Amino acid sequence: MAAAQTERGIPLSTISPKYLHTNSTSHTGPFSAIAELIDNAYDPDVDAEQIWIDKTQIKDMECLTFRDNGNGLSCDLMHQMLSFGHSDKTAVNGKHPIGMYGNGFKSGSMRLGQDAIVLSKSKNDQCVGMLSQTYLRKIRAKQIAVPIISIKKPEEKHGREMWENRASLRDILEHSPFNTEEELLTELRAIESTSGTKIIIWNLRRTSEGNTELDFTTENDIRIPCNDLDNSDTSVPDSNSSLRAYCSILYLRPSMQINIRGQKVQAQPISESLEYINTSYSYKPDVVKRKIPITFGYNKSREKYGLMMYHKNRLIKAYHRVGCQLKAKNWISVGVIGVIECNYLTPTHNKQDFGETNTYRNTIKSVATKLRDYSGKRRNNPSDIVPIEETVDERTDDDDESEETSGEGASGTKRLRRNCDEGEPEMHMSLRSSAAPTRENVERARKVLEAFRILTQKEQELVAHIENLNSKVEQLERENASISKEFEQKKAQVTELTNWKKEMQAHCNK
């Protein structure tokens, strides 16, 4: 089959179905994938007032559902949503869109499961679209196909003529959880608002033990199973394991109500939960004309602290420790939360970090300096009772300034941070926190760190090897299925020839 070409005869690139899985791996965890689908409802082109996230059972399949009461999608908008790299979102009434890459739905939905169906009602249209890896494998697609159907209002047309694009309808009925037209219509009617969108994701991602990646056993919440998290570190925020906690801080200025498992998320600006709040700090990047405000305050749960970095109202980095918060011995800024909205920075593809640019590094360095200033002022104010733990061997401000506050050298290369926040063994922390560390302790700690790094490297190599083996197993399974099918075809041919031979022999005997 010849490749599609431009008018000038230049071959066009195609998108392989395998890219759906590859693209989804940009999300290291399921919560960032869920956030992409929430963002789509929040953005001004949809402008939903509410979104409902739930787990449901459809024909013995566990499904994750997202339903909003936004503007809905026309058939053309549905096609754009299921296409790659299309994004023409603009600000509406001062509300800036979060989406910018035209990739959020594809990467997010395929990170959560292998298949997704989208049902939408807009002012003048009702439509259904499907993005399914299982479907593409079954039809042996060479490119990504997205069946889309639209339906006219029942009063305009009736019966089978009401659906448009019958080929897409046949594929959706055959390869989705809804196998009849009436079932599809029932799901559309389940969107109670005059307009809105419902996303259903099935064949949810599972762990090596066969359980779903997400834990639905907790009432009114969706969680990451405890055995997938390191519970030995009490400083791990609830937002790392609880979707309800994550959604409560997802937006700096909440304007859309999020409901999880039938219960509203109590969202509020994170600064409202702090004590000893100071809003007098600001930062002036070179790339903008106005100063960027920074809010500092003490968290009531002092184990959870760091910088909360937002972009266009959306949380990008949470509890990111900077400056003196990185040093294991220095408790001067323990419990301090900083909040900054960095619209001048560019988020990474998965909206979980910022690009490592000079502008970003300068921001971290400046915030770290202001963090130390705020913490010092709170500490030296005798009228305030600030939850700071005194230590015998505390560094001076001069020591703080001698190190890069962002954990990087002047050249921008990473330095080894002298702390235990990045996964160093607890033994190393206990060695450091002694009042007078000996050379023997330092050497022992260095050996422990080296052993830890070697184990981490071997673990990464083992994971890569397992993924490679899984890929080979999948390839062998596909080849085996192809050979089995070919064998059945040959077997049928042999049977047919045998029967024909018997008929001819019987005819000759006559």
PDB file of C-alpha atoms in Angstrom, residues 109-217:
ATOM      1  CA  SER A 109      -6.899   8.394  28.857  1.00  0.00           C
ATOM      2  CA  MET A 110      -4.444   5.861  27.437  1.00  0.00           C
ATOM      3  CA  ARG A 111      -2.358   6.066  30.638  1.00  0.00           C
ATOM      4  CA  LEU A 112      -5.395   5.054  32.680  1.00  0.00           C
ATOM      5  CA  GLY A 113      -6.657   2.274  30.405  1.00  0.00           C
ATOM      6  CA  GLN A 114      -6.388   0.788  26.943  1.00  0.00           C
ATOM      7  CA  ASP A 115      -9.752   1.990  25.651  1.00  0.00           C
ATOM      8  CA  ALA A 116     -11.949   5.084  25.934  1.00  0.00           C
ATOM      9  CA  ILE A 117     -15.295   6.191  24.547  1.00  0.00           C
ATOM     10  CA  VAL A 118     -16.485   9.806  24.573  1.00  0.00           C
ATOM     11  CA  LEU A 119     -20.196  10.701  24.528  1.00  0.00           C
ATOM     12  CA  SER A 120     -21.106  14.356  24.202  1.00  0.00           C
ATOM     13  CA  LYS A 121     -24.124  16.637  23.902  1.00  0.00           C
ATOM     14  CA  SER A 122     -23.731  20.179  22.624  1.00  0.00           C
ATOM     15  CA  LYS A 123     -26.305  22.811  21.731  1.00  0.00           C
ATOM     16  CA  ASN A 124     -26.941  21.473  18.222  1.00  0.00           C
ATOM     17  CA  ASP A 125     -25.270  18.080  18.137  1.00  0.00           C
ATOM     18  CA  GLN A 126     -24.850  14.741  19.864  1.00  0.00           C
ATOM     19  CA  CYS A 127     -21.879  12.587  19.026  1.00  0.00           C
ATOM     20  CA  VAL A 128     -19.851   9.582  20.128  1.00  0.00           C
ATOM     21  CA  GLY A 129     -16.163   8.905  19.501  1.00  0.00           C
ATOM     22  CA  MET A 130     -13.853   6.046  20.430  1.00  0.00           C
ATOM     23  CA  LEU A 131     -10.095   5.847  20.992  1.00  0.00           C
ATOM     24  CA  SER A 132      -9.239   2.194  21.562  1.00  0.00           C
ATOM     25  CA  GLN A 133      -5.975   0.271  21.496  1.00  0.00           C
ATOM     26  CA  THR A 134      -7.866  -3.045  21.693  1.00  0.00           C
ATOM     27  CA  TYR A 135      -9.959  -2.097  18.665  1.00  0.00           C
ATOM     28  CA  LEU A 136      -6.902  -1.106  16.642  1.00  0.00           C
ATOM     29  CA  ARG A 137      -5.170  -4.407  17.440  1.00  0.00           C
ATOM     30  CA  LYS A 138      -8.216  -6.453  16.478  1.00  0.00           C
ATOM     31  CA  ILE A 139      -8.617  -4.768  13.093  1.00  0.00           C
ATOM     32  CA  ARG A 140      -4.813  -4.848  12.611  1.00  0.00           C
ATOM     33  CA  ALA A 141      -4.749  -1.136  11.909  1.00  0.00           C
ATOM     34  CA  LYS A 142      -1.578   0.383  10.505  1.00  0.00           C
ATOM     35  CA  GLN A 143      -2.642   3.881  11.514  1.00  0.00           C
ATOM     36  CA  ILE A 144      -4.769   5.246  14.346  1.00  0.00           C
ATOM     37  CA  ALA A 145      -8.449   5.157  13.413  1.00  0.00           C
ATOM     38  CA  VAL A 146     -11.042   6.957  15.539  1.00  0.00           C
ATOM     39  CA  PRO A 147     -14.666   5.929  14.830  1.00  0.00           C
ATOM     40  CA  ILE A 148     -16.963   8.939  15.318  1.00  0.00           C
ATOM     41  CA  ILE A 149     -20.728   9.065  14.897  1.00  0.00           C
ATOM     42  CA  SER A 150     -23.204  11.895  15.221  1.00  0.00           C
ATOM     43  CA  ILE A 151     -26.893  11.678  15.907  1.00  0.00           C
ATOM     44  CA  LYS A 152     -29.637  14.040  14.879  1.00  0.00           C
ATOM     45  CA  LYS A 153     -32.347  14.965  17.330  1.00  0.00           C
ATOM     46  CA  PRO A 154     -35.015  12.227  17.534  1.00  0.00           C
ATOM     47  CA  GLU A 155     -37.766  14.602  16.455  1.00  0.00           C
ATOM     48  CA  GLU A 156     -35.926  15.300  13.198  1.00  0.00           C
ATOM     49  CA  LYS A 157     -35.171  11.694  12.168  1.00  0.00           C
ATOM     50  CA  HIS A 158     -36.225   8.324  13.435  1.00  0.00           C
ATOM     51  CA  GLY A 159     -35.011   4.743  13.481  1.00  0.00           C
ATOM     52  CA  ARG A 160     -31.736   3.652  11.965  1.00  0.00           C
ATOM     53  CA  GLU A 161     -31.539   6.770   9.794  1.00  0.00           C
ATOM     54  CA  MET A 162     -30.883   8.952  12.841  1.00  0.00           C
ATOM     55  CA  TRP A 163     -27.209   7.890  12.999  1.00  0.00           C
ATOM     56  CA  GLU A 164     -24.625   9.288  10.625  1.00  0.00           C
ATOM     57  CA  ASN A 165     -21.538   7.322   9.512  1.00  0.00           C
ATOM     58  CA  ARG A 166     -22.792   3.745   9.713  1.00  0.00           C
ATOM     59  CA  ALA A 167     -19.277   2.232   9.394  1.00  0.00           C
ATOM     60  CA  SER A 168     -18.151   3.994  12.571  1.00  0.00           C
ATOM     61  CA  LEU A 169     -21.366   2.939  14.288  1.00  0.00           C
ATOM     62  CA  ARG A 170     -20.771  -0.719  13.437  1.00  0.00           C
ATOM     63  CA  ASP A 171     -17.208  -0.610  14.817  1.00  0.00           C
ATOM     64  CA  ILE A 172     -18.256   1.176  18.022  1.00  0.00           C
ATOM     65  CA  LEU A 173     -21.052  -1.332  18.661  1.00  0.00           C
ATOM     66  CA  GLU A 174     -18.708  -4.259  18.021  1.00  0.00           C
ATOM     67  CA  HIS A 175     -15.661  -3.064  19.988  1.00  0.00           C
ATOM     68  CA  SER A 176     -17.077  -0.956  22.857  1.00  0.00           C
ATOM     69  CA  PRO A 177     -19.021  -1.975  25.993  1.00  0.00           C
ATOM     70  CA  PHE A 178     -22.228  -0.834  24.241  1.00  0.00           C
ATOM     71  CA  ASN A 179     -23.352  -3.352  21.642  1.00  0.00           C
ATOM     72  CA  THR A 180     -26.696  -1.881  20.600  1.00  0.00           C
ATOM     73  CA  GLU A 181     -27.896   1.512  19.462  1.00  0.00           C
ATOM     74  CA  GLU A 182     -30.285   1.665  22.396  1.00  0.00           C
ATOM     75  CA  GLU A 183     -27.420   1.203  24.857  1.00  0.00           C
ATOM     76  CA  LEU A 184     -25.566   4.125  23.284  1.00  0.00           C
ATOM     77  CA  LEU A 185     -28.681   6.300  23.416  1.00  0.00           C
ATOM     78  CA  THR A 186     -29.165   5.379  27.070  1.00  0.00           C
ATOM     79  CA  GLU A 187     -25.642   6.559  27.883  1.00  0.00           C
ATOM     80  CA  LEU A 188     -26.237   9.834  26.045  1.00  0.00           C
ATOM     81  CA  ARG A 189     -29.462  10.361  27.976  1.00  0.00           C
ATOM     82  CA  ALA A 190     -27.483   9.785  31.206  1.00  0.00           C
ATOM     83  CA  ILE A 191     -25.875  13.196  30.578  1.00  0.00           C
ATOM     84  CA  GLU A 192     -28.606  14.986  32.500  1.00  0.00           C
ATOM     85  CA  SER A 193     -27.558  18.564  31.701  1.00  0.00           C
ATOM     86  CA  THR A 194     -28.566  20.224  28.425  1.00  0.00           C
ATOM     87  CA  SER A 195     -24.962  19.923  27.302  1.00  0.00           C
ATOM     88  CA  GLY A 196     -21.945  18.055  28.590  1.00  0.00           C
ATOM     89  CA  THR A 197     -19.478  15.252  27.981  1.00  0.00           C
ATOM     90  CA  LYS A 198     -18.991  11.787  29.441  1.00  0.00           C
ATOM     91  CA  ILE A 199     -15.764   9.799  29.105  1.00  0.00           C
ATOM     92  CA  ILE A 200     -15.683   6.077  29.909  1.00  0.00           C
ATOM     93  CA  ILE A 201     -12.338   4.310  30.167  1.00  0.00           C
ATOM     94  CA  TRP A 202     -12.160   0.516  30.353  1.00  0.00           C
ATOM     95  CA  ASN A 203      -9.485  -2.176  30.342  1.00  0.00           C
ATOM     96  CA  LEU A 204      -7.916  -0.177  33.168  1.00  0.00           C
ATOM     97  CA  ARG A 205      -4.193  -0.499  33.755  1.00  0.00           C
ATOM     98  CA  ARG A 206      -3.296  -3.270  36.189  1.00  0.00           C
ATOM     99  CA  THR A 207      -0.364  -4.115  38.426  1.00  0.00           C
ATOM    100  CA  SER A 208       1.838  -7.178  38.054  1.00  0.00           C
ATOM    101  CA  GLU A 209      -0.413  -8.895  40.630  1.00  0.00           C
ATOM    102  CA  GLY A 210      -3.429  -8.381  38.377  1.00  0.00           C
ATOM    103  CA  ASN A 211      -5.134  -5.701  40.474  1.00  0.00           C
ATOM    104  CA  THR A 212      -6.228  -2.368  39.049  1.00  0.00           C
ATOM    105  CA  GLU A 213      -3.601   0.339  39.398  1.00  0.00           C
ATOM    106  CA  LEU A 214      -6.127   2.533  41.198  1.00  0.00           C
ATOM    107  CA  ASP A 215      -7.728   1.457  44.478  1.00  0.00           C
ATOM    108  CA  PHE A 216     -11.515   1.992  44.605  1.00  0.00           C
ATOM    109  CA  THR A 217     -12.125   0.363  48.009  1.00  0.00           C
TER     110      THR A 217
END
